[in-house]
Amino acid sequence: MGGFGVDPLFALTKGAEDGGSVAVDCFFVLSGFLIARSFERTAHLGRYLWHRALRIFPGFWACLVVVAFGVAPILYAHERASLAGFLSPPNSPWTYLGSNAMLVMNQYNIAGLLANAPVPLLFNHSLWTLQYEFLCYLMVGALGTLVLATRRPAIFLVPLVVCFALFAAASWHLGLEPVRTPVRAFELYTFFAVGICAYAFRDRVPLRGSFALLSVLLIACTITTRAYVVVLPFALSYLTLYVAMVLPVRDFDRRCDLSYGIYIYAFPISQLLTALGAARVGFVGYFSAAYLISLWFAAASWFGIEKRFLALKNAALTSKLWDRVRVPLREGSSRAVLP
């Protein structure tokens, strides 16, 4: 994004993969694992969806406003020396808010800005994954309710088999061509489904250093071949979960979770810095500035928006509401239905 060259993984795979995509894949694995745990602990479809909506939408809406009426005006004034015409269509900040408000990103550009950037015309491309993340939440809610009613965790294997089959078949056909959006979506669904199954059958998944090393070797040996798309979902997922479990880092974000804020603000902050010429200080300076400023925005998002709305998860009024709409369980079933 700063114009410092091509991502090494992108060059190695001829555009089929890049470091950012791998990072998102790792996130979807962890998200699938944790969201499955969240549903099991909630065991209540309405309350679960309320929790998920509070986690995604308030911070997302605030980010849209900050980009449309904070970052975009700065870039507009920088590129055109005034704000005349900034609010006019097409691609106005108002349509940016309206088109994207429900997570489906229909407009990435505002007023034709960033046309000459290394990543042109995109104000916040990271947000494209959120619609798929939320669809995965809905999948967990639907299948989790079915698991609660039938006490059959194997139901969670269904989306894994279906999504992996579609992703592998499409990717195998494309070879090492740049991945298209529908294929990329099934890739994310596959990783999320792996995470769900890893949680559902966590007592049967061994965590061994030898398996983690094997995963690394499999990825390294297949990365320039078509077999990579078959190996990646399972090898990278195992490696991600293994590292997450063995690293001696626990509860560091219990009181201050900046992960979501960093994700939704890093892209527009990086674009702004690039447009203002920050790349001239070199990669280390550019990256440090982008990271520190993103941290500041993430902290503002957490303490000003996210934390306040998450406090409503178990508010007395909403608790009474969800208690009236309970998930019907089969006689004799319980909340602890997963291994």
mmCIF file of C-alpha atoms in Angstrom, residues 94-295:
data_model
loop_
_atom_site.group_PDB
_atom_site.id
_atom_site.type_symbol
_atom_site.label_atom_id
_atom_site.label_comp_id
_atom_site.label_asym_id
_atom_site.label_seq_id
_atom_site.Cartn_x
_atom_site.Cartn_y
_atom_site.Cartn_z
ATOM 1 C CA TRP A 94 -23.501 10.097 1.679
ATOM 2 C CA THR A 95 -23.850 7.264 -0.831
ATOM 3 C CA TYR A 96 -20.755 5.666 0.709
ATOM 4 C CA LEU A 97 -22.626 5.462 4.019
ATOM 5 C CA GLY A 98 -25.931 4.342 2.544
ATOM 6 C CA SER A 99 -24.517 1.772 0.133
ATOM 7 C CA ASN A 100 -22.339 0.057 2.719
ATOM 8 C CA ALA A 101 -24.362 0.342 5.927
ATOM 9 C CA MET A 102 -25.535 -3.289 5.946
ATOM 10 C CA LEU A 103 -22.029 -4.789 5.519
ATOM 11 C CA VAL A 104 -22.398 -5.473 1.788
ATOM 12 C CA MET A 105 -19.712 -3.187 0.386
ATOM 13 C CA ASN A 106 -21.182 -1.655 -2.768
ATOM 14 C CA GLN A 107 -18.997 1.475 -2.829
ATOM 15 C CA TYR A 108 -15.302 1.584 -1.952
ATOM 16 C CA ASN A 109 -14.454 4.977 -3.442
ATOM 17 C CA ILE A 110 -15.460 8.510 -2.495
ATOM 18 C CA ALA A 111 -15.430 11.337 -5.054
ATOM 19 C CA GLY A 112 -12.879 9.597 -7.301
ATOM 20 C CA LEU A 113 -10.066 10.046 -4.764
ATOM 21 C CA LEU A 114 -6.882 7.933 -4.538
ATOM 22 C CA ALA A 115 -6.815 7.371 -8.293
ATOM 23 C CA ASN A 116 -2.999 7.470 -8.341
ATOM 24 C CA ALA A 117 -2.356 5.454 -5.170
ATOM 25 C CA PRO A 118 -0.475 2.116 -5.364
ATOM 26 C CA VAL A 119 -3.806 0.564 -4.357
ATOM 27 C CA PRO A 120 -6.086 2.899 -6.332
ATOM 28 C CA LEU A 121 -9.592 4.149 -5.523
ATOM 29 C CA LEU A 122 -10.106 1.996 -2.426
ATOM 30 C CA PHE A 123 -10.732 3.743 0.872
ATOM 31 C CA ASN A 124 -11.201 0.681 3.051
ATOM 32 C CA HIS A 125 -10.912 -2.581 1.180
ATOM 33 C CA SER A 126 -10.507 -4.576 4.410
ATOM 34 C CA LEU A 127 -14.230 -4.221 5.085
ATOM 35 C CA TRP A 128 -15.146 -6.624 2.276
ATOM 36 C CA THR A 129 -14.610 -9.627 4.562
ATOM 37 C CA LEU A 130 -17.128 -8.516 7.207
ATOM 38 C CA GLN A 131 -20.195 -9.573 5.242
ATOM 39 C CA TYR A 132 -18.766 -13.085 4.963
ATOM 40 C CA GLU A 133 -17.880 -13.078 8.647
ATOM 41 C CA PHE A 134 -21.461 -12.191 9.560
ATOM 42 C CA LEU A 135 -22.860 -14.835 7.201
ATOM 43 C CA CYS A 136 -20.677 -17.323 9.063
ATOM 44 C CA TYR A 137 -22.238 -16.118 12.322
ATOM 45 C CA LEU A 138 -25.671 -16.881 10.880
ATOM 46 C CA MET A 139 -24.493 -20.330 9.824
ATOM 47 C CA VAL A 140 -23.304 -21.077 13.362
ATOM 48 C CA GLY A 141 -26.645 -19.879 14.738
ATOM 49 C CA ALA A 142 -28.689 -22.050 12.399
ATOM 50 C CA LEU A 143 -26.582 -25.207 12.676
ATOM 51 C CA GLY A 144 -25.915 -24.661 16.377
ATOM 52 C CA THR A 145 -29.645 -24.572 17.048
ATOM 53 C CA LEU A 146 -29.988 -27.844 15.152
ATOM 54 C CA VAL A 147 -27.134 -29.359 17.181
ATOM 55 C CA LEU A 148 -28.784 -28.298 20.422
ATOM 56 C CA ALA A 149 -32.012 -29.947 19.333
ATOM 57 C CA THR A 150 -30.472 -33.196 18.062
ATOM 58 C CA ARG A 151 -27.296 -33.482 20.176
ATOM 59 C CA ARG A 152 -25.311 -34.341 17.039
ATOM 60 C CA PRO A 153 -22.161 -32.188 16.713
ATOM 61 C CA ALA A 154 -21.317 -33.997 13.465
ATOM 62 C CA ILE A 155 -23.798 -31.616 11.803
ATOM 63 C CA PHE A 156 -20.974 -29.056 11.832
ATOM 64 C CA LEU A 157 -19.058 -31.246 9.387
ATOM 65 C CA VAL A 158 -21.608 -30.509 6.655
ATOM 66 C CA PRO A 159 -20.549 -26.908 5.866
ATOM 67 C CA LEU A 160 -16.901 -27.932 6.062
ATOM 68 C CA VAL A 161 -17.322 -30.690 3.466
ATOM 69 C CA VAL A 162 -19.492 -28.575 1.157
ATOM 70 C CA CYS A 163 -17.390 -25.392 1.301
ATOM 71 C CA PHE A 164 -14.089 -27.225 1.008
ATOM 72 C CA ALA A 165 -15.330 -29.226 -1.993
ATOM 73 C CA LEU A 166 -16.480 -26.071 -3.803
ATOM 74 C CA PHE A 167 -13.328 -24.125 -2.935
ATOM 75 C CA ALA A 168 -10.966 -26.946 -3.882
ATOM 76 C CA ALA A 169 -12.745 -27.692 -7.167
ATOM 77 C CA ALA A 170 -12.845 -24.049 -8.273
ATOM 78 C CA SER A 171 -9.271 -23.347 -7.180
ATOM 79 C CA TRP A 172 -7.933 -26.501 -8.805
ATOM 80 C CA HIS A 173 -9.592 -25.446 -12.044
ATOM 81 C CA LEU A 174 -8.048 -21.953 -11.829
ATOM 82 C CA GLY A 175 -4.623 -23.267 -10.901
ATOM 83 C CA LEU A 176 -2.345 -20.421 -9.817
ATOM 84 C CA GLU A 177 -4.384 -17.693 -11.452
ATOM 85 C CA PRO A 178 -5.442 -14.744 -9.271
ATOM 86 C CA VAL A 179 -8.299 -15.866 -7.035
ATOM 87 C CA ARG A 180 -11.722 -14.442 -7.855
ATOM 88 C CA THR A 181 -14.136 -13.153 -5.224
ATOM 89 C CA PRO A 182 -16.609 -16.112 -5.220
ATOM 90 C CA VAL A 183 -13.736 -18.563 -4.808
ATOM 91 C CA ARG A 184 -12.205 -16.389 -2.095
ATOM 92 C CA ALA A 185 -15.536 -16.381 -0.261
ATOM 93 C CA PHE A 186 -15.640 -20.183 -0.201
ATOM 94 C CA GLU A 187 -12.050 -20.152 1.026
ATOM 95 C CA LEU A 188 -13.100 -18.012 4.011
ATOM 96 C CA TYR A 189 -16.142 -20.223 4.656
ATOM 97 C CA THR A 190 -13.872 -23.285 4.633
ATOM 98 C CA PHE A 191 -11.461 -21.850 7.190
ATOM 99 C CA PHE A 192 -14.330 -20.741 9.424
ATOM 100 C CA ALA A 193 -15.878 -24.214 9.193
ATOM 101 C CA VAL A 194 -12.532 -25.791 10.137
ATOM 102 C CA GLY A 195 -12.494 -23.564 13.220
ATOM 103 C CA ILE A 196 -16.037 -24.619 14.163
ATOM 104 C CA CYS A 197 -15.170 -28.304 13.826
ATOM 105 C CA ALA A 198 -11.930 -27.833 15.757
ATOM 106 C CA TYR A 199 -14.004 -26.527 18.661
ATOM 107 C CA ALA A 200 -16.778 -29.117 18.339
ATOM 108 C CA PHE A 201 -14.272 -31.981 18.378
ATOM 109 C CA ARG A 202 -11.526 -30.322 20.404
ATOM 110 C CA ASP A 203 -11.056 -33.328 22.683
ATOM 111 C CA ARG A 204 -10.070 -35.410 19.639
ATOM 112 C CA VAL A 205 -7.608 -33.010 18.008
ATOM 113 C CA PRO A 206 -4.040 -33.620 19.240
ATOM 114 C CA LEU A 207 -1.760 -30.614 19.644
ATOM 115 C CA ARG A 208 1.710 -31.828 18.720
ATOM 116 C CA GLY A 209 4.781 -29.965 17.580
ATOM 117 C CA SER A 210 5.506 -32.682 15.025
ATOM 118 C CA PHE A 211 2.115 -32.108 13.371
ATOM 119 C CA ALA A 212 2.731 -28.347 13.332
ATOM 120 C CA LEU A 213 6.101 -28.894 11.647
ATOM 121 C CA LEU A 214 4.466 -31.228 9.132
ATOM 122 C CA SER A 215 1.919 -28.508 8.373
ATOM 123 C CA VAL A 216 4.709 -26.017 7.654
ATOM 124 C CA LEU A 217 6.473 -28.493 5.365
ATOM 125 C CA LEU A 218 3.259 -29.313 3.480
ATOM 126 C CA ILE A 219 2.572 -25.644 2.825
ATOM 127 C CA ALA A 220 6.171 -24.980 1.753
ATOM 128 C CA CYS A 221 6.266 -27.983 -0.605
ATOM 129 C CA THR A 222 2.946 -27.275 -2.322
ATOM 130 C CA ILE A 223 2.822 -23.468 -2.417
ATOM 131 C CA THR A 224 3.732 -23.238 -6.113
ATOM 132 C CA THR A 225 1.495 -26.151 -7.151
ATOM 133 C CA ARG A 226 -2.230 -26.778 -7.456
ATOM 134 C CA ALA A 227 -2.074 -29.071 -4.443
ATOM 135 C CA TYR A 228 -1.621 -25.939 -2.306
ATOM 136 C CA VAL A 229 -5.366 -25.193 -2.344
ATOM 137 C CA VAL A 230 -6.115 -28.664 -0.968
ATOM 138 C CA VAL A 231 -3.404 -28.567 1.684
ATOM 139 C CA LEU A 232 -3.797 -24.975 2.862
ATOM 140 C CA PRO A 233 -7.151 -25.041 4.740
ATOM 141 C CA PHE A 234 -6.100 -27.896 6.999
ATOM 142 C CA ALA A 235 -2.360 -27.303 7.317
ATOM 143 C CA LEU A 236 -2.663 -23.555 7.955
ATOM 144 C CA SER A 237 -5.626 -24.081 10.300
ATOM 145 C CA TYR A 238 -3.769 -26.647 12.373
ATOM 146 C CA LEU A 239 -0.689 -24.430 12.502
ATOM 147 C CA THR A 240 -2.756 -21.398 13.554
ATOM 148 C CA LEU A 241 -4.586 -23.229 16.334
ATOM 149 C CA TYR A 242 -1.382 -24.874 17.523
ATOM 150 C CA VAL A 243 0.442 -21.555 17.820
ATOM 151 C CA ALA A 244 -2.573 -19.948 19.514
ATOM 152 C CA MET A 245 -2.687 -22.727 22.107
ATOM 153 C CA VAL A 246 1.018 -23.073 22.894
ATOM 154 C CA LEU A 247 2.042 -19.414 22.988
ATOM 155 C CA PRO A 248 2.332 -18.224 26.620
ATOM 156 C CA VAL A 249 -0.016 -15.277 25.972
ATOM 157 C CA ARG A 250 -3.317 -15.241 27.804
ATOM 158 C CA ASP A 251 -6.021 -12.651 28.481
ATOM 159 C CA PHE A 252 -3.932 -9.742 27.202
ATOM 160 C CA ASP A 253 -7.000 -8.240 25.516
ATOM 161 C CA ARG A 254 -9.633 -8.981 28.131
ATOM 162 C CA ARG A 255 -9.936 -5.340 29.216
ATOM 163 C CA CYS A 256 -8.911 -3.670 25.975
ATOM 164 C CA ASP A 257 -9.579 -5.522 22.708
ATOM 165 C CA LEU A 258 -8.136 -3.455 19.866
ATOM 166 C CA SER A 259 -8.204 -6.212 17.234
ATOM 167 C CA TYR A 260 -11.390 -5.148 15.447
ATOM 168 C CA GLY A 261 -10.464 -1.473 15.489
ATOM 169 C CA ILE A 262 -7.018 -2.146 14.031
ATOM 170 C CA TYR A 263 -8.566 -4.217 11.260
ATOM 171 C CA ILE A 264 -11.169 -1.658 10.183
ATOM 172 C CA TYR A 265 -8.952 1.438 10.454
ATOM 173 C CA ALA A 266 -5.514 0.292 9.245
ATOM 174 C CA PHE A 267 -6.433 0.389 5.546
ATOM 175 C CA PRO A 268 -7.783 3.973 5.368
ATOM 176 C CA ILE A 269 -4.978 5.210 7.643
ATOM 177 C CA SER A 270 -2.397 3.598 5.347
ATOM 178 C CA GLN A 271 -4.056 5.116 2.277
ATOM 179 C CA LEU A 272 -4.074 8.547 3.900
ATOM 180 C CA LEU A 273 -0.390 8.316 4.824
ATOM 181 C CA THR A 274 0.507 7.217 1.294
ATOM 182 C CA ALA A 275 -1.393 10.128 -0.231
ATOM 183 C CA LEU A 276 0.317 12.595 2.111
ATOM 184 C CA GLY A 277 3.771 11.299 1.138
ATOM 185 C CA ALA A 278 4.684 9.367 4.290
ATOM 186 C CA ALA A 279 6.318 6.639 2.177
ATOM 187 C CA ARG A 280 9.259 8.990 1.654
ATOM 188 C CA VAL A 281 10.531 8.198 5.179
ATOM 189 C CA GLY A 282 11.044 4.543 4.214
ATOM 190 C CA PHE A 283 9.189 1.339 4.974
ATOM 191 C CA VAL A 284 9.978 1.155 8.705
ATOM 192 C CA GLY A 285 8.875 4.732 9.318
ATOM 193 C CA TYR A 286 5.775 4.349 7.147
ATOM 194 C CA PHE A 287 4.746 1.077 8.779
ATOM 195 C CA SER A 288 5.384 2.410 12.296
ATOM 196 C CA ALA A 289 3.294 5.510 11.632
ATOM 197 C CA ALA A 290 0.436 3.490 10.116
ATOM 198 C CA TYR A 291 0.483 1.026 12.997
ATOM 199 C CA LEU A 292 0.633 3.593 15.797
ATOM 200 C CA ILE A 293 -2.087 5.775 14.306
ATOM 201 C CA SER A 294 -4.245 2.690 13.706
ATOM 202 C CA LEU A 295 -3.734 1.740 17.352
#
